[in-house]
Coordinates of C-alpha atoms in Angstrom, one line a residue:
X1357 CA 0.0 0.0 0.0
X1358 CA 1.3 3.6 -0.8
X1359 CA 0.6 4.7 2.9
X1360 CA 3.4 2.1 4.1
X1361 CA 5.8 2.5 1.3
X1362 CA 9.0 3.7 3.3
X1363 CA 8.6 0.3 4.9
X1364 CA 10.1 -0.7 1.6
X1365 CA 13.2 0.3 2.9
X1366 CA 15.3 -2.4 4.7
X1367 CA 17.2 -0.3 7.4
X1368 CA 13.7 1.8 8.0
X1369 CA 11.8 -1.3 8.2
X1370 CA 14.2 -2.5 10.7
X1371 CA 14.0 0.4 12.7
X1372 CA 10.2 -0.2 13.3
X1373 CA 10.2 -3.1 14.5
X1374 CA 12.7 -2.3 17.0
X1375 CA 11.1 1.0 17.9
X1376 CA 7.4 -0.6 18.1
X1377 CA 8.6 -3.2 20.3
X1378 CA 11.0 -1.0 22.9
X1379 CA 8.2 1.7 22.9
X1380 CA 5.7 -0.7 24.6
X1381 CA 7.7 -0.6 27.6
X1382 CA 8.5 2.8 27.7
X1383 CA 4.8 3.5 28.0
X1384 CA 4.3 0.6 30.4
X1385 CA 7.2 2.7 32.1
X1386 CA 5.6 5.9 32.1
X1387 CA 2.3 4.9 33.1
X1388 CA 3.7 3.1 36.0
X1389 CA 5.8 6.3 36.9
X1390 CA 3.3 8.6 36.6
X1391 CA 0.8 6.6 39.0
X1392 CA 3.5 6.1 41.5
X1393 CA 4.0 10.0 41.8
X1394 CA 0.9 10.9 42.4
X1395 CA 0.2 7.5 45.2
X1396 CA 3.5 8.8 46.9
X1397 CA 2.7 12.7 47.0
X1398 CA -1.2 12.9 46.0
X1399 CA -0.3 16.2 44.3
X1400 CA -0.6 17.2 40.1
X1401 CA 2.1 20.0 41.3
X1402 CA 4.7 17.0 42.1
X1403 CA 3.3 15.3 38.5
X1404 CA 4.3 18.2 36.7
X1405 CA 7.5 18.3 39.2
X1406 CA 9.1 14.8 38.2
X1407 CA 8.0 15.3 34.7
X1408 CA 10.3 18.4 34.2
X1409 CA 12.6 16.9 36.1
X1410 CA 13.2 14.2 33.3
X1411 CA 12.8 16.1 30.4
X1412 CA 14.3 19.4 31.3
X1413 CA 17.5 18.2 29.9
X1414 CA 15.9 19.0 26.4
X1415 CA 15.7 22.4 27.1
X1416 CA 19.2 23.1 28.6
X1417 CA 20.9 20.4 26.5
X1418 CA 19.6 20.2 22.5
X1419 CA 20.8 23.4 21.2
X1420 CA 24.2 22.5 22.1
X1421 CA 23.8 18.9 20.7
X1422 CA 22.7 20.1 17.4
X1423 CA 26.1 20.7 16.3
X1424 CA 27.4 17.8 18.0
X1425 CA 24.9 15.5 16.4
X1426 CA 25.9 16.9 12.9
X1427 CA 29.9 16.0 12.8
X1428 CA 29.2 12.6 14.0
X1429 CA 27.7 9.1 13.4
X1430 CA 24.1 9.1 14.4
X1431 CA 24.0 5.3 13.9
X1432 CA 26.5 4.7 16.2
X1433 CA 25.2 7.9 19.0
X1434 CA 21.9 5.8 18.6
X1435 CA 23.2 2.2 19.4
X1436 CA 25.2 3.6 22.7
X1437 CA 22.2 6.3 24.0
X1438 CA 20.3 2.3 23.4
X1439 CA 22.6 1.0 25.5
X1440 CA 22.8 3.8 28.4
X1441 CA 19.0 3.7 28.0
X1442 CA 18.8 0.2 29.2
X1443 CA 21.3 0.3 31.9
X1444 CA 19.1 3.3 33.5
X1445 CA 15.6 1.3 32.8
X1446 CA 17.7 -1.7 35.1
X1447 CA 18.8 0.9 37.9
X1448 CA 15.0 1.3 37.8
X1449 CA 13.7 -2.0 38.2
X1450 CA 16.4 -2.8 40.8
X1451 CA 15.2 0.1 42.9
X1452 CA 11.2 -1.0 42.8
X1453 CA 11.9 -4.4 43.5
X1454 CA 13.7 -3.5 46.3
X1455 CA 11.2 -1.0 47.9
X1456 CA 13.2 1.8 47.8
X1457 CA 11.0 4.1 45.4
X1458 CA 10.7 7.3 46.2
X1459 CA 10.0 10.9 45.0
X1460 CA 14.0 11.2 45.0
X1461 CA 15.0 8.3 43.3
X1462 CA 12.5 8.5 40.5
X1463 CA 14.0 12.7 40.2
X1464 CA 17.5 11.2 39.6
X1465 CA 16.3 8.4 37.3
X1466 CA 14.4 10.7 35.9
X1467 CA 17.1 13.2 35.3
X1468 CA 19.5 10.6 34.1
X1469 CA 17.0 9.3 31.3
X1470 CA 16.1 12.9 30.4
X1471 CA 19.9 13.3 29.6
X1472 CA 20.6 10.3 27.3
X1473 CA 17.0 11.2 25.9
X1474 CA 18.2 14.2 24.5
X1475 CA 20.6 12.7 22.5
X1476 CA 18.7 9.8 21.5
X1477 CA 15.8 11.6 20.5
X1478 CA 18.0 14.0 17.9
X1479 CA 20.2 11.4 16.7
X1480 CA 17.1 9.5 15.8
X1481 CA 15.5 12.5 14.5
X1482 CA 18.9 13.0 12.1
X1483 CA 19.1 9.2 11.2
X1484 CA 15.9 9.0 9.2
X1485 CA 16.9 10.3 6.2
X1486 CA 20.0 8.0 6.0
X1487 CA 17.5 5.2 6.7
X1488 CA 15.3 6.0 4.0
X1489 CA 17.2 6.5 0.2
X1490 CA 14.5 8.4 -1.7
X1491 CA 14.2 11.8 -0.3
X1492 CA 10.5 11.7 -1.5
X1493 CA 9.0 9.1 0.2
X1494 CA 10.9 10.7 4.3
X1495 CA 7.6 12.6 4.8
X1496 CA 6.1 9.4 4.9
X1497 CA 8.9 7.2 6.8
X1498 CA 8.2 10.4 9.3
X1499 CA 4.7 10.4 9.5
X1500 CA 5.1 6.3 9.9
X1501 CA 7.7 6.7 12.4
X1502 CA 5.0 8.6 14.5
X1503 CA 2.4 6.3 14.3
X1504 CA 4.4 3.2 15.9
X1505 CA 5.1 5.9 18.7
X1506 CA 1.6 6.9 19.2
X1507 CA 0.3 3.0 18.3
X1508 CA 2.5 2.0 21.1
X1509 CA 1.3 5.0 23.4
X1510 CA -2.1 3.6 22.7
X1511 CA -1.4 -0.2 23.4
X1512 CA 1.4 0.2 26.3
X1513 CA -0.8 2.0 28.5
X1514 CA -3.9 -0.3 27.8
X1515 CA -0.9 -3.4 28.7
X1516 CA 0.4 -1.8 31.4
X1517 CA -2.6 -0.7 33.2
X1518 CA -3.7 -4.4 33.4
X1519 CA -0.3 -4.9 34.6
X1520 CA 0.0 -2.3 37.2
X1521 CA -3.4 -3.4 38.7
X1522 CA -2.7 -6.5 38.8
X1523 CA 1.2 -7.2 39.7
X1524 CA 2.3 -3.5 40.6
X1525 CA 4.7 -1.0 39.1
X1526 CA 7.9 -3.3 39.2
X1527 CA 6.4 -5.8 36.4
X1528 CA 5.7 -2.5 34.1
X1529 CA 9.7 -1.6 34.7
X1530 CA 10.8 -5.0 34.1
X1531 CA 9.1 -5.5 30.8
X1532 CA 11.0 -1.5 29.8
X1533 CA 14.1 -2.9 30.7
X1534 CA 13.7 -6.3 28.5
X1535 CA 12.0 -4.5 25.2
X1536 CA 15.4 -2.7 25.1
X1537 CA 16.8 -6.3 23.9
X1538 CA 14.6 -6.3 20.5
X1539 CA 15.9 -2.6 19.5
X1540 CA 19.7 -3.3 19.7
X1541 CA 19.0 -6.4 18.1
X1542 CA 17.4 -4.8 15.2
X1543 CA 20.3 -1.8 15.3
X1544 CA 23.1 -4.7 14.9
X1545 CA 21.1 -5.9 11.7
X1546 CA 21.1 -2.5 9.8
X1547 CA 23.3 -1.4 6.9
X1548 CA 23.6 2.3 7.5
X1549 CA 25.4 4.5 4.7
X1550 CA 25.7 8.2 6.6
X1551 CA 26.7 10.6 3.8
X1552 CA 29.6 12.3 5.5
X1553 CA 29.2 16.3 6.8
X1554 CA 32.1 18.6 6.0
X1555 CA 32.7 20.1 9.5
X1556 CA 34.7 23.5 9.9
X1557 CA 37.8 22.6 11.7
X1558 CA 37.6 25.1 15.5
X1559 CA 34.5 25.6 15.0
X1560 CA 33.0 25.4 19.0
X1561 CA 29.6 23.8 20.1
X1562 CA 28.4 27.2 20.8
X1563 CA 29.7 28.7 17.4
X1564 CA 27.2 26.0 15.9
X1565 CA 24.2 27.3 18.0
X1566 CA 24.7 30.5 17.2
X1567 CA 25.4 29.2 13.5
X1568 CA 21.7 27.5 13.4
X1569 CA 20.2 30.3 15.0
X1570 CA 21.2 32.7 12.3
X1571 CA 19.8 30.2 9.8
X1572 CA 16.8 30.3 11.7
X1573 CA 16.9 33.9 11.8
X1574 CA 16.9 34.3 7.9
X1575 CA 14.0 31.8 7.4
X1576 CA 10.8 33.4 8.7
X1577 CA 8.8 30.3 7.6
X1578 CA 11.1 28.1 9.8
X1579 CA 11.5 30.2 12.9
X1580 CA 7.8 30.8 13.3
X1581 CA 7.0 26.9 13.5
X1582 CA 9.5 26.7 16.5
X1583 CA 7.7 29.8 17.8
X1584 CA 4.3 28.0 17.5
X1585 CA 5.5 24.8 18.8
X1586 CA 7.3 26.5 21.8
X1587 CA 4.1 28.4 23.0
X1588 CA 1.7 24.8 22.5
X1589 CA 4.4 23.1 24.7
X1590 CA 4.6 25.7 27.6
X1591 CA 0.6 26.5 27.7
X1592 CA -1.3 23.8 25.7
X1593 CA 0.4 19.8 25.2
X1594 CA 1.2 19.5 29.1
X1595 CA -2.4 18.8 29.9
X1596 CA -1.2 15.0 29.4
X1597 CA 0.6 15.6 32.6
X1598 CA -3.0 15.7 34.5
X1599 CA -4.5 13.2 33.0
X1600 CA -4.3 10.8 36.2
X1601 CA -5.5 13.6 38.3
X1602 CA -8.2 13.5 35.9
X1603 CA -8.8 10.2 35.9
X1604 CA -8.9 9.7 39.8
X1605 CA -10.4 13.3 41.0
X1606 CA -12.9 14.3 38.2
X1607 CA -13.9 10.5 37.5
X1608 CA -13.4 8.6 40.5
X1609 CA -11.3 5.8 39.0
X1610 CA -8.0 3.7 39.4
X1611 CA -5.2 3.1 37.1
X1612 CA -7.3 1.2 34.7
X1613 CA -9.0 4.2 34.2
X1614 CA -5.8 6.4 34.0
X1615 CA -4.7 3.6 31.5
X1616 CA -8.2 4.0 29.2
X1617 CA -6.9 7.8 29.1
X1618 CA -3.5 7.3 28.0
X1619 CA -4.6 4.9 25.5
X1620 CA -7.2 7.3 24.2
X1621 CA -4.4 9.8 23.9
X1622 CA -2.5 7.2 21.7
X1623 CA -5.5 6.1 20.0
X1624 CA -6.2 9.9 18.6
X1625 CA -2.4 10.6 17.6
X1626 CA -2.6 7.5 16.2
X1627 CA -4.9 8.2 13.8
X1628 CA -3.2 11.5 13.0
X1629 CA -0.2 10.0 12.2
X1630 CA -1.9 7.7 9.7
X1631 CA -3.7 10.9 8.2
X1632 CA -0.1 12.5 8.3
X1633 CA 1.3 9.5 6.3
X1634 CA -1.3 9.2 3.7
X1635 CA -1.1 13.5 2.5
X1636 CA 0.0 14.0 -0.5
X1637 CA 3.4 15.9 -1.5
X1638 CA 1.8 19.8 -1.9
X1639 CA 0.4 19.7 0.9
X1640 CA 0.3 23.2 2.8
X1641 CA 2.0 22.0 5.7
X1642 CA 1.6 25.4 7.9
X1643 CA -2.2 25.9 7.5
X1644 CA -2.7 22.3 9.1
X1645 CA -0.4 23.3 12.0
X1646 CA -2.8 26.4 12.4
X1647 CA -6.2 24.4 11.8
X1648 CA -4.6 21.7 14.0
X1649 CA -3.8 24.5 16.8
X1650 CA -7.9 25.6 17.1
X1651 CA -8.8 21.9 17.1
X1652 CA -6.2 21.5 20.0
X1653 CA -7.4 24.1 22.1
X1654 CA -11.5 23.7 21.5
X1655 CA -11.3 19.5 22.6
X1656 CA -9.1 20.7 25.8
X1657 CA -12.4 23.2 26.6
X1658 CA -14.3 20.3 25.2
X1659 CA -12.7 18.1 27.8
X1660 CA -12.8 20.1 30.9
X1661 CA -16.4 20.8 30.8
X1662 CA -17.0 17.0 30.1
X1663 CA -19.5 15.3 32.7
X1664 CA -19.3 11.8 31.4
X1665 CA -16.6 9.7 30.8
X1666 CA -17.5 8.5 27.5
X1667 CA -17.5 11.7 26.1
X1668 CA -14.3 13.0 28.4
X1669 CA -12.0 9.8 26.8
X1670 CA -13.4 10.6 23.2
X1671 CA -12.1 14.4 23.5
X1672 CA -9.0 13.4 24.9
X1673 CA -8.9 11.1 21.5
X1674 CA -9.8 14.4 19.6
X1675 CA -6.7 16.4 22.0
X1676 CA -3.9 14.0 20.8
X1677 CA -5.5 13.6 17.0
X1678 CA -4.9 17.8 16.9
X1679 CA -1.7 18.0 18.5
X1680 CA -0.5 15.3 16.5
X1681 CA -1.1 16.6 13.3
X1682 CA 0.4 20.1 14.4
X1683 CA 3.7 18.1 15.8
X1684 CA 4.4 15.9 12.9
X1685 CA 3.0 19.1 10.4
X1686 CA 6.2 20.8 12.4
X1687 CA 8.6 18.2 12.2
X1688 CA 8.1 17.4 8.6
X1689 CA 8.2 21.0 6.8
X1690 CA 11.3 21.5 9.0
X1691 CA 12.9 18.4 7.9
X1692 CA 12.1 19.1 4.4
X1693 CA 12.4 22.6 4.1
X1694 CA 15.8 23.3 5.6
X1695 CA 19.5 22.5 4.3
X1696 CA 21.1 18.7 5.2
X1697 CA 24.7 20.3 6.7
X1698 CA 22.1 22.3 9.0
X1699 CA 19.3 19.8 9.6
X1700 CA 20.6 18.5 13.2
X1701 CA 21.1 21.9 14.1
X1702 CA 17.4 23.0 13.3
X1703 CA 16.0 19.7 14.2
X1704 CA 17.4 20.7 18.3
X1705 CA 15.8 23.8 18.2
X1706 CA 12.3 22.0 17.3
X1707 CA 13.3 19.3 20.2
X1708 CA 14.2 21.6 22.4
X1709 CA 10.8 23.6 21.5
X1710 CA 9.2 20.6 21.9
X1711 CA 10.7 18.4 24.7
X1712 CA 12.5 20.9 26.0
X1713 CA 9.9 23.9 26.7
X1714 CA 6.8 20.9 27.9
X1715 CA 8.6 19.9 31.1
X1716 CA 8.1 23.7 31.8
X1717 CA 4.8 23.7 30.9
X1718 CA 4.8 20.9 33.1
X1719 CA 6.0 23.1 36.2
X1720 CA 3.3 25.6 35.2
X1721 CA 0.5 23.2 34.8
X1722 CA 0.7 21.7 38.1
X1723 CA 1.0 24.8 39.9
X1724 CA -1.5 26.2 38.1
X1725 CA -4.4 23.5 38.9
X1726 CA -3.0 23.6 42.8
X1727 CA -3.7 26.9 42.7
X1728 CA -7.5 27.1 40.5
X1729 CA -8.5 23.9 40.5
X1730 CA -8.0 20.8 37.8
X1731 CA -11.0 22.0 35.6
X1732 CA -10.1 26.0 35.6
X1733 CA -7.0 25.0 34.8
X1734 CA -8.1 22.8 31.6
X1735 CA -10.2 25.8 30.9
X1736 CA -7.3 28.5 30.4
X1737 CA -5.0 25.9 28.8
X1738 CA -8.0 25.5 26.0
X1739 CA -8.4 28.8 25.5
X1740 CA -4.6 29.9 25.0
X1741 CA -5.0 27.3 22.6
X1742 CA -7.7 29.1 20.3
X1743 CA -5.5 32.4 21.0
X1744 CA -2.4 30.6 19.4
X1745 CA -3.9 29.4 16.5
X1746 CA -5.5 32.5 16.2
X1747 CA -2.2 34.3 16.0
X1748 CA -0.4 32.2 13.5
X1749 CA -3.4 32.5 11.5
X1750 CA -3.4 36.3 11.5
X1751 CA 0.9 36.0 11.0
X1752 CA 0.1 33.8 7.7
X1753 CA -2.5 36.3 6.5
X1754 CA 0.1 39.1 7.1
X1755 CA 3.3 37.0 5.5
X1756 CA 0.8 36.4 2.0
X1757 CA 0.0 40.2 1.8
X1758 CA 3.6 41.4 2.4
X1759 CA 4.7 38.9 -0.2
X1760 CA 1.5 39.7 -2.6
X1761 CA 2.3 43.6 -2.3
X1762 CA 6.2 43.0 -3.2
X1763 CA 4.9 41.6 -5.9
X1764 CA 2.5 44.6 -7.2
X1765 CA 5.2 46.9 -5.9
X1766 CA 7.6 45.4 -8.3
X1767 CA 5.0 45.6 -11.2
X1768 CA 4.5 49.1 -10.6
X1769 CA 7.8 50.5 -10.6
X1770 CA 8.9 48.6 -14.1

């Protein structure tokens, strides 16, 4: 079928089935972690706490790995961040089985996963187009590389809340720490051809953030992508961070009912990632970031002034659908609209917009529904939502008219 054609690929198809398999566990992991947070400390501030704890390293760190990501291999920074990956996941599962979680433990964890994470997530980000050979058809192997992240964000939560009802938060680390074995297996059966970078010989890790940033600075149509995605991650995507408190304080359920939540949110990015997969090349890219933005922001209203829980798990589907679309809108113009010697550079500005700025948002959330309540706090998040995508729509509308009244401008004075 044309919607799975980068699969045709070896070394992409290879990557899948590695990524599908180790990303069941990391779900099963997060889940887990997220419950245990909020059973140890009964606060959504601490939720948002631990979760910029482990991803704040995005946000200090991928500028400067940009340029460090571009000299080098990313096959082999990917087979070793594997590796580091699964010797943290173990620390883990040693520490749960010996009952000595706590809120410290899984903050140093946390912080240790965040770091590798950060290169991982870029180096893997980098690798695709090596992985795929027709420059064509990386759209798709992006779009497709999305969907086994959000299929597995809809089936690892489902698995793991059955697990974590049932046999506790150890077996949901456990099974993490042993998907990690089917990734570096698949990573040891690749053929990678990198096409080597010319690097500038002196050039310093901070010359080459200051580098991308001036390439970002001289195109508009990149920059204000990482502008929209920035603002979506500090005010818009961290509602995923309340989802247990939603589960357990609006809805009076347990983990299974966190778990129906997380899988919903899988279920609806999902489904975008499919739509993503199946556009066709043409497609304007930045419109469905600013349609995706207003859909974004009306389910989260949708969603806090749900009654039922039907009809509170089918927005949440309709949450992770929108931001989807906007994410992977992001991620592919970027990837195919700026220059290969440069593309690791720009890629850590969108992670660092993305992965980076949410652990923030994070911070804000939770303080923010300590200090309003859980639904007032949905309620503002949704509505900075509409205001973004209002504002990008307005910036577009101003962009076409500059660029239509150059072009009369020029008319006129010949």
């Amino acid at each position: 079928m044309e919607i799975f054609r980068s699969l045709h690929y070896r070394n992409f198809r290879l990557h899948t089935i590695g990524q599908s398999l180790s990303l069941l566990g990391t779900w099963m992991q997060r889940i887990a972690i997220s419950w245990l947070v909020y059973e140890l400390t009964d606060s959504v501030f601490w939720l948002g706490f631990v979760s910029f704890i482990s991803l704040s390293p995005s946000l200090f760190l991928s500028p400067f790995i940009g340029s460090f990501v571009d000299g080098r291999s990313k096959y082999k920074l990917v087979v070793w961040t594997q590796i580091l990956l699964m010797i943290q996941a173990g620390i883990l599962t040693l520490v749960v089985f010996l009952g000595w979680e706590s809120v410290t433990w899984l903050c140093i964890l946390g912080f240790v996963q965040g770091v590798i994470n950060a290169f991982d997530v870029l180096g893997r980000q980098a690798l695709l187009s090596s992985l795929v050979d027709n420059r064509k058809d990386l759209p798709n192997a992006i779009a497709l590389n999305s969907s086994v992240f959000n299929a597995a964000r809809m089936v690892g939560p489902a698995i793991g809340g059955v697990l974590l009802s049932t046999y506790g938060e150890f077996v949901c680390f456990l099974m993490n720490f042993l998907s990690f074995i089917p990734v570096l297996t698949t990573l040891s059966l690749m053929k990678v051809i990198e096409k080597p970078i010319a690097t500038v010989k002196g050039r310093s890790t901070w010359q080459g953030l200051i580098d991308g940033f001036d390439y970002l600075r001289r195109s508009p149509h990149l920059a204000s992508l990482i502008v929209i995605m920035t603002f979506s991650s500090l005010f818009v995507i961290p509602y995923t961070s309340l989802l247990p408190a939603v589960a357990r304080d609006l809805f009076n359920g347990d983990e299974t009912t966190f778990s129906w939540f997380e899988s919903a949110a899988g279920l609806g990015a999902m489904i975008g990632a499919i739509r993503m997969a199946s556009l066709k090349t043409g497609e304007n890219l930045r419109y469905r970031v600013m349609f995706s933005a207003l859909t974004m922001g009306i389910s989260i209203l949708l969603l806090a002034y749900a009654n039922y829980l039907p009809s509170a798990i089918f927005f949440t589907v309709a949450v992770s659908f929108a931001m989807m679309m906007q994410n992977s809108s992001i991620n592919t113009y970027i990837q195919t609209h700026s220059m290969s010697s440069y593309r690791a550079r720009i890629m850590s500005y969108y992670v660092m917009s993305f992965q980076g700025i949410f652990p923030v948002g994070s911070l804000i959330t939770g303080a923010l529904a300590e200090a309003v309540g859980l639904k007032n706090a949905l309620y503002i998040m949704g509505s900075i939502g509409v205001i973004i995508s209002l504002g990008f729509y307005i910036y577009l509308r101003t962009h076409l008219h500059r660029r239509l009244f150059k072009v009369d401008y020029s008319r006129w004075k010949k």
